[in-house]
């Protein structure tokens, strides 16, 4: 029950016969919602419409390319509600209960997420960009992991 990187980030291992990238790691952002469309693509099936994920098969051939701009995580447990967005460099979390609050972590400088940068004026533009990726809960349907 956390939105911190060490809990939200999980390993995903996919090996598909004949793919050029087999055995190679990727730094691309992939979400669990992408798993079903990826499996459909690998099996030559058309996934049903309305899915929120997308096939990550192209990463199996070219793991060095980027895939998604952001990955989302949320928790809702009793009276605790929080949502997080992870981009290539930053994780931004907004708590929407208990008076709210924001956290911003720079994963290049602080991979352990020890220093909350959200209150720092020098990062106001970075904070605003991440806020825009995570609109208020009432404005966004619940479809992320």
PDB file of C-alpha atoms in Angstrom:
ATOM      1  CA  UNK A   1       0.000   0.000   0.000  1.00  0.00           C
ATOM      2  CA  UNK A   2       2.494   2.560  -1.225  1.00  0.00           C
ATOM      3  CA  UNK A   3       3.120   4.764  -4.220  1.00  0.00           C
ATOM      4  CA  UNK A   4       6.882   4.787  -3.772  1.00  0.00           C
ATOM      5  CA  UNK A   5       9.110   3.498  -6.580  1.00  0.00           C
ATOM      6  CA  UNK A   6      10.360   0.394  -4.765  1.00  0.00           C
ATOM      7  CA  UNK A   7       6.769  -0.835  -4.418  1.00  0.00           C
ATOM      8  CA  UNK A   8       5.235   0.406  -7.681  1.00  0.00           C
ATOM      9  CA  UNK A   9       8.060  -0.760  -9.942  1.00  0.00           C
ATOM     10  CA  UNK A  10       7.927  -4.475 -10.661  1.00  0.00           C
ATOM     11  CA  UNK A  11       9.863  -6.718 -13.034  1.00  0.00           C
ATOM     12  CA  UNK A  12       8.228  -7.715 -16.294  1.00  0.00           C
ATOM     13  CA  UNK A  13       9.978 -10.435 -18.269  1.00  0.00           C
ATOM     14  CA  UNK A  14       8.762 -11.319 -21.758  1.00  0.00           C
ATOM     15  CA  UNK A  15      10.555 -13.672 -24.130  1.00  0.00           C
ATOM     16  CA  UNK A  16       8.958 -14.197 -27.512  1.00  0.00           C
ATOM     17  CA  UNK A  17      10.366 -16.548 -30.162  1.00  0.00           C
ATOM     18  CA  UNK A  18      12.167 -14.773 -32.967  1.00  0.00           C
ATOM     19  CA  UNK A  19      12.295 -11.300 -31.413  1.00  0.00           C
ATOM     20  CA  UNK A  20      15.566  -9.416 -31.890  1.00  0.00           C
ATOM     21  CA  UNK A  21      15.513  -7.985 -28.370  1.00  0.00           C
ATOM     22  CA  UNK A  22      15.210 -11.277 -26.498  1.00  0.00           C
ATOM     23  CA  UNK A  23      17.558 -11.277 -23.517  1.00  0.00           C
ATOM     24  CA  UNK A  24      17.919  -7.483 -23.499  1.00  0.00           C
ATOM     25  CA  UNK A  25      16.560  -5.115 -20.867  1.00  0.00           C
ATOM     26  CA  UNK A  26      14.629  -1.932 -21.611  1.00  0.00           C
ATOM     27  CA  UNK A  27      14.325   1.272 -19.617  1.00  0.00           C
ATOM     28  CA  UNK A  28      10.991   2.066 -21.284  1.00  0.00           C
ATOM     29  CA  UNK A  29       7.940   2.699 -19.136  1.00  0.00           C
ATOM     30  CA  UNK A  30       5.428  -0.164 -19.428  1.00  0.00           C
ATOM     31  CA  UNK A  31       2.286  -0.696 -17.332  1.00  0.00           C
ATOM     32  CA  UNK A  32       0.350  -3.828 -16.427  1.00  0.00           C
ATOM     33  CA  UNK A  33      -2.495  -2.528 -18.616  1.00  0.00           C
ATOM     34  CA  UNK A  34      -0.141  -3.094 -21.561  1.00  0.00           C
ATOM     35  CA  UNK A  35       0.305  -6.801 -20.883  1.00  0.00           C
ATOM     36  CA  UNK A  36      -2.985  -8.047 -22.394  1.00  0.00           C
ATOM     37  CA  UNK A  37      -2.662  -6.022 -25.642  1.00  0.00           C
ATOM     38  CA  UNK A  38       0.954  -7.233 -25.914  1.00  0.00           C
ATOM     39  CA  UNK A  39      -0.058 -10.873 -25.536  1.00  0.00           C
ATOM     40  CA  UNK A  40      -2.863 -10.419 -28.087  1.00  0.00           C
ATOM     41  CA  UNK A  41      -0.377  -8.899 -30.534  1.00  0.00           C
ATOM     42  CA  UNK A  42       2.098 -11.747 -30.040  1.00  0.00           C
ATOM     43  CA  UNK A  43      -0.679 -14.283 -30.681  1.00  0.00           C
ATOM     44  CA  UNK A  44      -1.966 -12.475 -33.775  1.00  0.00           C
ATOM     45  CA  UNK A  45      -5.269 -11.618 -32.087  1.00  0.00           C
ATOM     46  CA  UNK A  46      -7.129  -8.331 -32.204  1.00  0.00           C
ATOM     47  CA  UNK A  47      -7.670  -7.061 -28.666  1.00  0.00           C
ATOM     48  CA  UNK A  48     -11.140  -5.816 -27.749  1.00  0.00           C
ATOM     49  CA  UNK A  49     -11.772  -2.110 -28.160  1.00  0.00           C
ATOM     50  CA  UNK A  50     -11.779   0.141 -25.134  1.00  0.00           C
ATOM     51  CA  UNK A  51      -8.573  -1.140 -23.549  1.00  0.00           C
ATOM     52  CA  UNK A  52      -6.397   1.451 -21.868  1.00  0.00           C
ATOM     53  CA  UNK A  53      -3.130  -0.334 -22.529  1.00  0.00           C
ATOM     54  CA  UNK A  54      -1.194  -0.726 -25.746  1.00  0.00           C
ATOM     55  CA  UNK A  55       0.965  -3.455 -27.218  1.00  0.00           C
ATOM     56  CA  UNK A  56       4.617  -3.273 -26.213  1.00  0.00           C
ATOM     57  CA  UNK A  57       5.725  -5.748 -28.909  1.00  0.00           C
ATOM     58  CA  UNK A  58       7.886  -3.129 -30.627  1.00  0.00           C
ATOM     59  CA  UNK A  59      10.085  -3.101 -27.497  1.00  0.00           C
ATOM     60  CA  UNK A  60      10.759  -6.804 -28.020  1.00  0.00           C
ATOM     61  CA  UNK A  61      12.528  -5.928 -31.266  1.00  0.00           C
ATOM     62  CA  UNK A  62      14.041  -2.590 -30.248  1.00  0.00           C
ATOM     63  CA  UNK A  63      14.355  -2.385 -26.435  1.00  0.00           C
ATOM     64  CA  UNK A  64      16.266   0.914 -26.529  1.00  0.00           C
ATOM     65  CA  UNK A  65      13.319   2.920 -27.870  1.00  0.00           C
ATOM     66  CA  UNK A  66      10.894   4.818 -25.652  1.00  0.00           C
ATOM     67  CA  UNK A  67       7.356   3.552 -25.310  1.00  0.00           C
ATOM     68  CA  UNK A  68       5.147   5.668 -23.043  1.00  0.00           C
ATOM     69  CA  UNK A  69       5.432   9.189 -21.727  1.00  0.00           C
ATOM     70  CA  UNK A  70       4.180   8.143 -18.284  1.00  0.00           C
ATOM     71  CA  UNK A  71       3.066   5.229 -16.125  1.00  0.00           C
ATOM     72  CA  UNK A  72       0.362   5.554 -13.477  1.00  0.00           C
ATOM     73  CA  UNK A  73      -0.243   4.002 -10.074  1.00  0.00           C
ATOM     74  CA  UNK A  74      -2.984   4.607  -7.538  1.00  0.00           C
ATOM     75  CA  UNK A  75      -4.094   3.395  -4.153  1.00  0.00           C
ATOM     76  CA  UNK A  76      -7.439   3.682  -2.441  1.00  0.00           C
ATOM     77  CA  UNK A  77      -7.635   1.984   0.923  1.00  0.00           C
ATOM     78  CA  UNK A  78     -10.181   2.928   3.549  1.00  0.00           C
ATOM     79  CA  UNK A  79      -9.682   6.706   3.825  1.00  0.00           C
ATOM     80  CA  UNK A  80      -6.310   6.893   2.050  1.00  0.00           C
ATOM     81  CA  UNK A  81      -6.341   7.915  -1.600  1.00  0.00           C
ATOM     82  CA  UNK A  82      -3.303   8.718  -3.676  1.00  0.00           C
ATOM     83  CA  UNK A  83      -2.232   8.679  -7.317  1.00  0.00           C
ATOM     84  CA  UNK A  84       1.192   8.764  -8.865  1.00  0.00           C
ATOM     85  CA  UNK A  85       2.680   9.342 -12.302  1.00  0.00           C
ATOM     86  CA  UNK A  86       6.164   8.147 -13.242  1.00  0.00           C
ATOM     87  CA  UNK A  87       7.985   9.705 -16.168  1.00  0.00           C
ATOM     88  CA  UNK A  88      11.485   8.872 -17.420  1.00  0.00           C
ATOM     89  CA  UNK A  89      13.075  11.067 -14.762  1.00  0.00           C
ATOM     90  CA  UNK A  90      10.497  11.917 -12.091  1.00  0.00           C
ATOM     91  CA  UNK A  91       7.761  10.426  -9.910  1.00  0.00           C
ATOM     92  CA  UNK A  92       4.978  12.807  -8.915  1.00  0.00           C
ATOM     93  CA  UNK A  93       2.439  11.760  -6.280  1.00  0.00           C
ATOM     94  CA  UNK A  94      -0.684  13.571  -5.203  1.00  0.00           C
ATOM     95  CA  UNK A  95      -2.485  12.550  -2.038  1.00  0.00           C
ATOM     96  CA  UNK A  96      -6.180  13.309  -2.291  1.00  0.00           C
ATOM     97  CA  UNK A  97      -7.204  12.553   1.278  1.00  0.00           C
ATOM     98  CA  UNK A  98      -6.145  13.639   4.772  1.00  0.00           C
ATOM     99  CA  UNK A  99      -5.659  17.221   3.625  1.00  0.00           C
ATOM    100  CA  UNK A 100      -3.805  16.282   0.452  1.00  0.00           C
ATOM    101  CA  UNK A 101      -0.184  16.789  -0.365  1.00  0.00           C
ATOM    102  CA  UNK A 102       2.305  16.420  -3.173  1.00  0.00           C
ATOM    103  CA  UNK A 103       5.606  14.667  -3.662  1.00  0.00           C
ATOM    104  CA  UNK A 104       8.098  15.000  -6.513  1.00  0.00           C
ATOM    105  CA  UNK A 105      11.233  12.871  -6.750  1.00  0.00           C
ATOM    106  CA  UNK A 106      14.084  13.099  -9.249  1.00  0.00           C
ATOM    107  CA  UNK A 107      15.179   9.560 -10.055  1.00  0.00           C
ATOM    108  CA  UNK A 108      18.453  10.668 -11.640  1.00  0.00           C
ATOM    109  CA  UNK A 109      19.622  12.400  -8.464  1.00  0.00           C
ATOM    110  CA  UNK A 110      17.569  10.543  -5.847  1.00  0.00           C
ATOM    111  CA  UNK A 111      16.579   6.998  -6.926  1.00  0.00           C
ATOM    112  CA  UNK A 112      15.643   6.116  -3.329  1.00  0.00           C
ATOM    113  CA  UNK A 113      13.054   8.924  -3.177  1.00  0.00           C
ATOM    114  CA  UNK A 114      14.418  10.491  -0.003  1.00  0.00           C
ATOM    115  CA  UNK A 115      14.054  14.201  -0.917  1.00  0.00           C
ATOM    116  CA  UNK A 116      10.641  15.603  -1.812  1.00  0.00           C
ATOM    117  CA  UNK A 117      11.261  18.350  -4.383  1.00  0.00           C
ATOM    118  CA  UNK A 118       7.632  19.508  -4.690  1.00  0.00           C
ATOM    119  CA  UNK A 119       8.062  22.557  -2.408  1.00  0.00           C
ATOM    120  CA  UNK A 120      11.154  23.848  -4.248  1.00  0.00           C
ATOM    121  CA  UNK A 121      10.452  26.934  -6.379  1.00  0.00           C
ATOM    122  CA  UNK A 122      13.256  26.032  -8.814  1.00  0.00           C
ATOM    123  CA  UNK A 123      11.231  22.978  -9.913  1.00  0.00           C
ATOM    124  CA  UNK A 124       7.896  24.772 -10.338  1.00  0.00           C
ATOM    125  CA  UNK A 125       7.806  24.051 -14.103  1.00  0.00           C
ATOM    126  CA  UNK A 126       8.600  20.355 -13.618  1.00  0.00           C
ATOM    127  CA  UNK A 127       5.922  20.157 -10.916  1.00  0.00           C
ATOM    128  CA  UNK A 128       3.355  21.888 -13.158  1.00  0.00           C
ATOM    129  CA  UNK A 129       4.115  19.518 -16.048  1.00  0.00           C
ATOM    130  CA  UNK A 130       3.570  16.489 -13.812  1.00  0.00           C
ATOM    131  CA  UNK A 131       0.403  17.943 -12.304  1.00  0.00           C
ATOM    132  CA  UNK A 132      -0.925  18.236 -15.855  1.00  0.00           C
ATOM    133  CA  UNK A 133      -0.235  14.519 -16.419  1.00  0.00           C
ATOM    134  CA  UNK A 134      -2.321  13.682 -13.358  1.00  0.00           C
ATOM    135  CA  UNK A 135      -5.605  15.615 -13.459  1.00  0.00           C
ATOM    136  CA  UNK A 136      -7.854  15.620 -10.373  1.00  0.00           C
ATOM    137  CA  UNK A 137      -9.484  12.241  -9.676  1.00  0.00           C
ATOM    138  CA  UNK A 138     -12.967  13.534 -10.451  1.00  0.00           C
ATOM    139  CA  UNK A 139     -11.825  14.489 -13.976  1.00  0.00           C
ATOM    140  CA  UNK A 140     -10.216  11.159 -14.815  1.00  0.00           C
ATOM    141  CA  UNK A 141     -11.792   7.700 -15.036  1.00  0.00           C
ATOM    142  CA  UNK A 142     -10.227   5.006 -12.844  1.00  0.00           C
ATOM    143  CA  UNK A 143      -8.363   2.909 -15.375  1.00  0.00           C
ATOM    144  CA  UNK A 144      -4.758   2.830 -14.262  1.00  0.00           C
ATOM    145  CA  UNK A 145      -3.166   0.130 -12.187  1.00  0.00           C
TER     146      UNK A 145
END
